[in-house]
Coordinates of C-alpha atoms in Angstrom, one line a residue:
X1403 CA 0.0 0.0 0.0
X1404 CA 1.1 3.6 -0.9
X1405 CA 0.1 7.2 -0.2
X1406 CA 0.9 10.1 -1.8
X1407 CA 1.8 13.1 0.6
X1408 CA 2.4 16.4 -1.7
X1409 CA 5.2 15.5 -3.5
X1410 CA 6.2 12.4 -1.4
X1411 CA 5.6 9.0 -2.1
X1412 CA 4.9 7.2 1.0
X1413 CA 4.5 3.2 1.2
X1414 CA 5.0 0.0 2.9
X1415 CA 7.3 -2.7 1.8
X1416 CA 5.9 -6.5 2.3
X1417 CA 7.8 -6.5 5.6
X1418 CA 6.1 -3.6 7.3
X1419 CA 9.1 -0.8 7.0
X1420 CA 8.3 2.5 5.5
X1421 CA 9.7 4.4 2.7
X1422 CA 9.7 7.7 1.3
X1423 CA 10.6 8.4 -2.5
X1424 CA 10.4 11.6 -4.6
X1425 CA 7.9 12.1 -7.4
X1426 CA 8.1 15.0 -9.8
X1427 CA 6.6 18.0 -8.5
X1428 CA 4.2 20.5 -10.3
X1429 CA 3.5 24.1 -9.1
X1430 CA 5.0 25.8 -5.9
X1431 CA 2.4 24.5 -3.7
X1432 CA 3.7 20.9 -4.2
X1433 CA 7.2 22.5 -3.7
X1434 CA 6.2 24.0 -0.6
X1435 CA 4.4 21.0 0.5
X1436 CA 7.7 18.8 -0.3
X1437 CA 9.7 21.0 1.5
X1438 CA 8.2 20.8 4.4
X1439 CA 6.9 17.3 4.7
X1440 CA 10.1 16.0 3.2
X1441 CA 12.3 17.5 5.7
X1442 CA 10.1 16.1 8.6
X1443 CA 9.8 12.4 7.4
X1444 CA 13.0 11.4 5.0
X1445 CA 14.8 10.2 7.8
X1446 CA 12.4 7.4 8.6
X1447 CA 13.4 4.3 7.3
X1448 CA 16.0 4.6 10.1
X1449 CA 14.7 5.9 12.7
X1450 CA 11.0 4.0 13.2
X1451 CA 11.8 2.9 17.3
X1452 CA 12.2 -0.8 17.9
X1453 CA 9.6 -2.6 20.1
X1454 CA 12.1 -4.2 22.2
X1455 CA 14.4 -2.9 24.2
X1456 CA 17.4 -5.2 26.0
X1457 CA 15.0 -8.1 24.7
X1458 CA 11.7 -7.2 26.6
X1459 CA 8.4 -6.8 24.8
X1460 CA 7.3 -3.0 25.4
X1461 CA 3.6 -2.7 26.3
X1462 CA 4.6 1.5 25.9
X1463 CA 4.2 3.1 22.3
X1464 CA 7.8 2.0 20.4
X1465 CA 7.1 5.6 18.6
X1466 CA 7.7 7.4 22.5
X1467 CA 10.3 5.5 23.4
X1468 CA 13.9 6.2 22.6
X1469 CA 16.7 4.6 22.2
X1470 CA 18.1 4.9 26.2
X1471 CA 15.1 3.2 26.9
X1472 CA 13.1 6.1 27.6
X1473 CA 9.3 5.9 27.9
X1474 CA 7.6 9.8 27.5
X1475 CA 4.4 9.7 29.2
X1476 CA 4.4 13.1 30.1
X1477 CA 3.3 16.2 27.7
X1478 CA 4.0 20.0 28.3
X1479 CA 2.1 21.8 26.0
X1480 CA 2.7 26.0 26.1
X1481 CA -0.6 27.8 25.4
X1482 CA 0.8 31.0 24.6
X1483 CA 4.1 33.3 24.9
X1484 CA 2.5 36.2 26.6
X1485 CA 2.7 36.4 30.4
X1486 CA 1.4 39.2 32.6
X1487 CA 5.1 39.2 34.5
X1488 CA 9.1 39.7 33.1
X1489 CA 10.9 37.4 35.5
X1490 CA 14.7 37.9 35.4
X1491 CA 15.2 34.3 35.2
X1492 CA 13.2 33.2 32.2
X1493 CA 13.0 36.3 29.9
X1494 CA 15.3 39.2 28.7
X1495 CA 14.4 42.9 29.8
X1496 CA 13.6 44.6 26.6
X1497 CA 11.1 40.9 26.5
X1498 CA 11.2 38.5 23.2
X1499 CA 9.2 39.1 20.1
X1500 CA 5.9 37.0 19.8
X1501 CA 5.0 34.9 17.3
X1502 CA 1.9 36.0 15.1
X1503 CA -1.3 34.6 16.7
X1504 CA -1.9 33.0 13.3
X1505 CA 1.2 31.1 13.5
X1506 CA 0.4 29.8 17.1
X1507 CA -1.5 26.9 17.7
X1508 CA -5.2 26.5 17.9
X1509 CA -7.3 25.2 20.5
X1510 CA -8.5 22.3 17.9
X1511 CA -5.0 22.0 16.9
X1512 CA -4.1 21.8 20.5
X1513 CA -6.7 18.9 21.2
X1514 CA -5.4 17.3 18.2
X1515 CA -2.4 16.7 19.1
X1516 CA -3.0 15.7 22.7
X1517 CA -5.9 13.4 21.4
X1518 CA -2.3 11.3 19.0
X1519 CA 0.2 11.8 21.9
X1520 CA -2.2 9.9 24.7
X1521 CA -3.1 7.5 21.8
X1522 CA 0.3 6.7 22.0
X1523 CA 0.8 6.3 25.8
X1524 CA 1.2 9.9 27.3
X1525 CA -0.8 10.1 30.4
X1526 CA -0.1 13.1 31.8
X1527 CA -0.7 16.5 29.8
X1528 CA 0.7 19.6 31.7
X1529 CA -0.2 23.2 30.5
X1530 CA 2.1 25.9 30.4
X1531 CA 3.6 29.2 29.0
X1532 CA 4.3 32.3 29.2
X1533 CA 0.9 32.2 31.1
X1534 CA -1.3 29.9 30.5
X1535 CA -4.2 31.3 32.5
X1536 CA -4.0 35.1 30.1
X1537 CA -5.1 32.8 26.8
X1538 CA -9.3 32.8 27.0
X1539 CA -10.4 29.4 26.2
X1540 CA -7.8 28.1 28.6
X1541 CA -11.2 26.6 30.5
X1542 CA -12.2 25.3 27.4
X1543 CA -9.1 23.3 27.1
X1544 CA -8.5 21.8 30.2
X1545 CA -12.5 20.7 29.5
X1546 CA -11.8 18.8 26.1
X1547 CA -8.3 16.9 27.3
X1548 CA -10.7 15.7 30.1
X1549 CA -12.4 14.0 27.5
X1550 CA -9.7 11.9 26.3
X1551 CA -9.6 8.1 27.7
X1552 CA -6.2 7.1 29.0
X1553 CA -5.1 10.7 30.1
X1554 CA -5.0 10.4 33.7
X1555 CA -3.5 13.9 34.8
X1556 CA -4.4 17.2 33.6
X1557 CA -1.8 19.7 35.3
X1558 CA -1.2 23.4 35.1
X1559 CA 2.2 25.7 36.0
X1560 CA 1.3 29.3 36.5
X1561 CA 2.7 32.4 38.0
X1562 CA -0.8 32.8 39.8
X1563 CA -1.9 36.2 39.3
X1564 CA -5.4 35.0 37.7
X1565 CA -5.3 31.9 39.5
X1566 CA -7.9 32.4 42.5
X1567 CA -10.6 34.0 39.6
X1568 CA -10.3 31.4 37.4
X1569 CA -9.7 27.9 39.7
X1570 CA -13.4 27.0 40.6
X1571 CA -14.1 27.3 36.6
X1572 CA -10.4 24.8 35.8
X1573 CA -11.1 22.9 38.6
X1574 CA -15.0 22.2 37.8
X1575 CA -13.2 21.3 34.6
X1576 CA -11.3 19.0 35.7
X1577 CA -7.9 20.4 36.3
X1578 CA -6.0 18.0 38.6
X1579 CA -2.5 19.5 39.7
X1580 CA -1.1 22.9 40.0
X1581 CA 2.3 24.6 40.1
X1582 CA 2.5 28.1 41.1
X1583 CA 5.6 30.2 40.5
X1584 CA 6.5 32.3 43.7
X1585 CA 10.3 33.1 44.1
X1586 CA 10.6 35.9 47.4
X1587 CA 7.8 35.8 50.1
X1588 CA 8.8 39.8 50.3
X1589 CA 6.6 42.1 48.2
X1590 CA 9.4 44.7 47.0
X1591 CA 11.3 41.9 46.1
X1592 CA 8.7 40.3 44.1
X1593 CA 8.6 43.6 42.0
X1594 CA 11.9 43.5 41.3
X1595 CA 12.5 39.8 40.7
X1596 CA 9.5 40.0 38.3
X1597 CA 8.9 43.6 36.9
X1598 CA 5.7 43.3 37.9
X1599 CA 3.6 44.1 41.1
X1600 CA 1.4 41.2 42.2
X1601 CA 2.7 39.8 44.8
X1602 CA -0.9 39.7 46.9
X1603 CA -3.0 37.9 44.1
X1604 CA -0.7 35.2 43.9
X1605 CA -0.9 34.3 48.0
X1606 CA -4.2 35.1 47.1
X1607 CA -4.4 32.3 44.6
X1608 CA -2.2 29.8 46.7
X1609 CA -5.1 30.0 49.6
X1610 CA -7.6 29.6 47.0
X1611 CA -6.3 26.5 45.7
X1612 CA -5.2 24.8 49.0
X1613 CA -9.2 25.6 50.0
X1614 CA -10.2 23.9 47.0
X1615 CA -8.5 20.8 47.8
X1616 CA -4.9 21.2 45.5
X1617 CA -2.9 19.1 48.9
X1618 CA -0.1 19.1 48.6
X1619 CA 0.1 22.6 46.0
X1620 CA 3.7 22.5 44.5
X1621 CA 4.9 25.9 44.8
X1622 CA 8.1 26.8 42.8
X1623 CA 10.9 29.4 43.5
X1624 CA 14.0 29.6 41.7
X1625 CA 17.4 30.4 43.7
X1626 CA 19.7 32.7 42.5
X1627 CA 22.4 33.9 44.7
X1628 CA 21.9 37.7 45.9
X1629 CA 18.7 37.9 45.1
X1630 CA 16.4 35.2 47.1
X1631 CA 18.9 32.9 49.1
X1632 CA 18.5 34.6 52.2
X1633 CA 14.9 33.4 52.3
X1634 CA 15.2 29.4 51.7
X1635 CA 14.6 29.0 56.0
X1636 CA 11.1 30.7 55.5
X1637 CA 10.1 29.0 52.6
X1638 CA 10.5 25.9 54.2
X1639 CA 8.6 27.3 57.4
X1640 CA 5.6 27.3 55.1
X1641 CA 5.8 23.8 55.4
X1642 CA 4.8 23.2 58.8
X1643 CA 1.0 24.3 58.6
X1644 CA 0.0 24.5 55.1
X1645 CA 0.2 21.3 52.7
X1646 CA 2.8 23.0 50.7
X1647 CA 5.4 20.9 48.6
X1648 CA 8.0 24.1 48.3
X1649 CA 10.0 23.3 44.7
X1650 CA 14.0 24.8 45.2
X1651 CA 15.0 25.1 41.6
X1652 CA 18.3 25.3 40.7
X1653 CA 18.5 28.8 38.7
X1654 CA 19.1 27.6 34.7
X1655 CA 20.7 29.4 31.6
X1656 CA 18.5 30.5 29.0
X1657 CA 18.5 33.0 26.1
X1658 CA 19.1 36.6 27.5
X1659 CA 18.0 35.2 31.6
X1660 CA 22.5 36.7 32.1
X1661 CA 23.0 33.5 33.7
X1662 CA 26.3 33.0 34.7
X1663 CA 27.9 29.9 37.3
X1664 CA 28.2 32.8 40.2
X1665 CA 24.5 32.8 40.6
X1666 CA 23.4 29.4 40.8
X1667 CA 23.0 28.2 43.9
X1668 CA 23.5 24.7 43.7
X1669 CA 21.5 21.6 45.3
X1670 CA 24.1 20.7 47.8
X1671 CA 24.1 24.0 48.9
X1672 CA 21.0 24.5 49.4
X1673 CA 20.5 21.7 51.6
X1674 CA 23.3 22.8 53.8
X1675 CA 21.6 25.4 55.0
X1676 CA 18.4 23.4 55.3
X1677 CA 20.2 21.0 57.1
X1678 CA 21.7 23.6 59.9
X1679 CA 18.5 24.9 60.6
X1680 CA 17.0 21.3 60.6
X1681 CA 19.3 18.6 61.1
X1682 CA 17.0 16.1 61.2
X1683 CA 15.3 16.4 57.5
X1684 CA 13.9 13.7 55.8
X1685 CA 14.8 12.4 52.7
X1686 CA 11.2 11.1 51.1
X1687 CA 11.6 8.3 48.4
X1688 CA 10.2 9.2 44.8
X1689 CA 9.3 7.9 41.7
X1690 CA 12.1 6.8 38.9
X1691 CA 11.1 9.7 36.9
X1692 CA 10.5 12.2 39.0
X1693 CA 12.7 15.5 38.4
X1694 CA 12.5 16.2 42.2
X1695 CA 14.9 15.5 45.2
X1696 CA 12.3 15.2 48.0
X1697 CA 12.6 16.2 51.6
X1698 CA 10.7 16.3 54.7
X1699 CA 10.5 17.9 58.2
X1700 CA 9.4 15.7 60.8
X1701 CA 5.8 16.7 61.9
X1702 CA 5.8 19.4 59.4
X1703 CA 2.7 19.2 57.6
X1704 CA 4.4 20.1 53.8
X1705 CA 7.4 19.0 52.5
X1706 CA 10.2 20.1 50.5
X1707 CA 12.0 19.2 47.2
X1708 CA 14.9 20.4 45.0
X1709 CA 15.2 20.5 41.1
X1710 CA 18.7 19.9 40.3
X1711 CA 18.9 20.3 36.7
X1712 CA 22.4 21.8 36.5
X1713 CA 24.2 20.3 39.3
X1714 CA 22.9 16.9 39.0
X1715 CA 21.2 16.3 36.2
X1716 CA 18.1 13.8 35.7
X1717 CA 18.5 13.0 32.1
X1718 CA 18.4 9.2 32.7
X1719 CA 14.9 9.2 33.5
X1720 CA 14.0 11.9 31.5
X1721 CA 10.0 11.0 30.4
X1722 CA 9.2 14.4 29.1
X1723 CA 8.2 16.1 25.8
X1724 CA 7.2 19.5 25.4
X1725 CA 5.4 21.2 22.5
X1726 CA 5.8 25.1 22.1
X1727 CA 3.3 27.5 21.6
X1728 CA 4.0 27.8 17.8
X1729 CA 3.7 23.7 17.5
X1730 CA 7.4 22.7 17.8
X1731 CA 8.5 19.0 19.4
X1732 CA 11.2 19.9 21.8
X1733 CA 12.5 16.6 23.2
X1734 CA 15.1 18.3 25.7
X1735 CA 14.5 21.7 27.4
X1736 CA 18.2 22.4 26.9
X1737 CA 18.3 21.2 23.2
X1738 CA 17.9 23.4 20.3
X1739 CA 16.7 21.6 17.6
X1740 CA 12.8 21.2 17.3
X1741 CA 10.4 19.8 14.9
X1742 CA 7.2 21.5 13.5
X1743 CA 4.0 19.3 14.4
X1744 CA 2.2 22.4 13.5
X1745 CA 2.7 22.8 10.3
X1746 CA 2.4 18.8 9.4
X1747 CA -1.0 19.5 10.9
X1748 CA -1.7 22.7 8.3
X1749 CA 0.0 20.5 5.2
X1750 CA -2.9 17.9 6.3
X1751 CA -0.5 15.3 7.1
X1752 CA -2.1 11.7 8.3
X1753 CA -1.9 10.5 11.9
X1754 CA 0.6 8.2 10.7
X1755 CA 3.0 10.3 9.2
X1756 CA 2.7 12.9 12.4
X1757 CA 3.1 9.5 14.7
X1758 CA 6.2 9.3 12.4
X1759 CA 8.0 12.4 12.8
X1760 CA 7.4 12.4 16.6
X1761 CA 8.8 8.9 16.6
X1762 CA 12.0 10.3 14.7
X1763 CA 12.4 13.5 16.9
X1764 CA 12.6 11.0 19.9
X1765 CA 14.9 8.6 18.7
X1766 CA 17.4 11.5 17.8
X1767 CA 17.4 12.5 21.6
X1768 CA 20.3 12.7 23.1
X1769 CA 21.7 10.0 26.8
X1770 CA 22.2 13.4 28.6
X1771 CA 22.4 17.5 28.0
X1772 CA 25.5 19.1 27.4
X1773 CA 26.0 20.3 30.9
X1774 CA 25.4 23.6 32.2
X1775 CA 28.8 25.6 31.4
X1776 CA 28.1 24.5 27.5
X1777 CA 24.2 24.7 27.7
X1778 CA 25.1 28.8 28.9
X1779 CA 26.9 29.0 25.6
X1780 CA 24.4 27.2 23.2
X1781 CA 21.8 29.5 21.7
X1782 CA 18.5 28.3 22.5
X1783 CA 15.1 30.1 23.4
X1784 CA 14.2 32.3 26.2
X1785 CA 12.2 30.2 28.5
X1786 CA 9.3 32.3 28.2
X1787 CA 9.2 30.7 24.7
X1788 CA 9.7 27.0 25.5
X1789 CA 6.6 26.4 28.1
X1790 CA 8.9 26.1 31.3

């Protein structure tokens, strides 16, 4: 059996494998098309994933699952690249240029793509940004990936400024976990970490959501030395009457953040001081996959946890993926090259040929980033821009 795809010839040989040959092309739409189609898929033949791995069957999709081993279960999808704040950390001063709305991806696109990726074994689907809770139909959203059998988590990261308006609507629709972005507990300092005033609505939203039921609400702060180190004692405080999971991250490069080794405050660190203030901390067990280092006060009611990206990295149970506003696969948060799902959506590309490409992207991602001295040099997008 054959397809034609634009100016690509598409078919199956008798043993199953794919293959991709050229036809002549007629007009520039067909040139276009090949373009953009061909550049996606004409690494194929080479790159469909294996269904075993070290000799075991894999019950998981073959197409998510690379070639460490790797199963991705876990979607981050950015809704938009605007955000209501400018923190220092994840954008440049003068802010990023925006992608044209018609270039970002639609709310039926959106769905779309969610609907193939659980299809294929993801079972968690977290929304991000910029900030996800500025884009309208962000209700709307969260409703339709509620509809889709097998995806067991619906999750949203947010800096919390809309949050407490808008969390009866997302949770009535069926939001399950949040993450809310807080990195000083002081208000000035919030306005200058941020750019922004706001400090108020986001406590504001944290009480909402720990009245609704979000136990324990995963609150992140990113340390950077000279700015918010001082205050790692009080954020742990938190912990010991409010069903908080405080998030320590360690602070990461990104396009114009000025991120430089001198401000990174590192894991070990971190704990350190934890530890002198409370020498007896627990450390919690945790999940294979799980990007957090988790820790505990004895008969406090929260708990901590630390994000160790730079300092020790998590790339061998890496399980995410993460799609951009503008449609682009990103396998790696640190990597810079990306695929367009979008506009294989807009060419009209089958569900085949998209579970393709994503199957390709994956298998081309790498046992481990490049570490965080080469990552600083490495040109790569602002993190507005990614969906962080």
């Amino acid at each position: 059996m054959a397809l034609l795809r634009g100016a690509l010839w598409i078919g199956r040989c008798p043993r199953g494998r794919s293959y991709v040959s050229q036809v002549p092309v007629r007009g520039e739409a067909l040139r276009v098309r090949e373009a953009a189609v061909g550049a996606a898929v004409q690494e194929l033949p080479g790159t469909e994933r294996k269904r075993f791995v070290n000799g075991q069957h894999l019950p998981f999709s073959a197409f998510l699952t690379d070639n460490f081993g790797r199963q991705h279960n876990y979607l981050r999808i950015s809704l938009t690249e605007k955000c209501n704040l400018r923190c220092q950390y994840c954008m440049p001063e003068e802010g990023v240029q925006l992608t044209p709305k018609s270039d970002l991806l639609t709310t039926e696109e959106i769905i779309t793509l969610s609907r193939l990726f659980v299809k294929e074994g993801v079972d968690k689907i977290r929304l991000t940004g910029g900030e996800p809770l500025i884009r309208p139909d962000v209700v709307n959203i969260v409703a339709e990936l509620r509809k889709l059998e097998g995806l067991k988590t619906i999750a949203i990261t947010t800096n919390g400024i809309n949050l407490a308006r808008q969390l009866p609507r997302l949770k009535e629709a069926g939001l399950d976990g949040l993450n809310i972005s807080l990195d000083t507990l002081i208000p000035a300092k919030f306005e200058f970490i941020a750019r922004r005033k706001g400090f108020h609505k986001v406590m504001e939203g944290i009480h909402k959501a720990i009245d609704l039921g979000y136990t324990p609400l995963k609150v992140n702060c990113v340390v950077m030395r000279g700015l918010n180190e001082d205050e790692l004692l009080d954020f742990v405080e938190l912990t010991q009457k409010q069903p908080l999971e405080i998030r320590f991250i360690e602070y990461m490069p990104f396009d114009g953040n000025k991120w430089n080794f001198r401000k990174m405050v590192s894991f070990r660190e971190m704990l350190d001081t934890i530890k002198q203030r409370w020498p007896d901390l627990e450390k919690l067990p945790s999940e294979s996959s799980s990007t957090s280092k988790d820790y505990k006060v004895p008969n406090f009611q929260g708990q901590i946890g630390f994000i160790t990206s730079m300092s020790e990295h998590f790339c061998g149970s890496c399980n995410r993926l993460r799609i951009t506003a503008d449609g682009n696969l990103k396998v790696c948060i640190f990597g810079n090259s990306e695929v367009s799902l979008r506009d294989l959506l807009r060419l009209k590309a089958s569900e085949e040929d998209l579970v393709q490409v994503i199957g390709a992207a994956v298998g081309r991602k790498k046992k481990q980033h490049a570490g965080m001295f080469n990552i600083s040099q490495m040109k790569n997008r602002p993190m507005i821009l990614i969906g962080g």
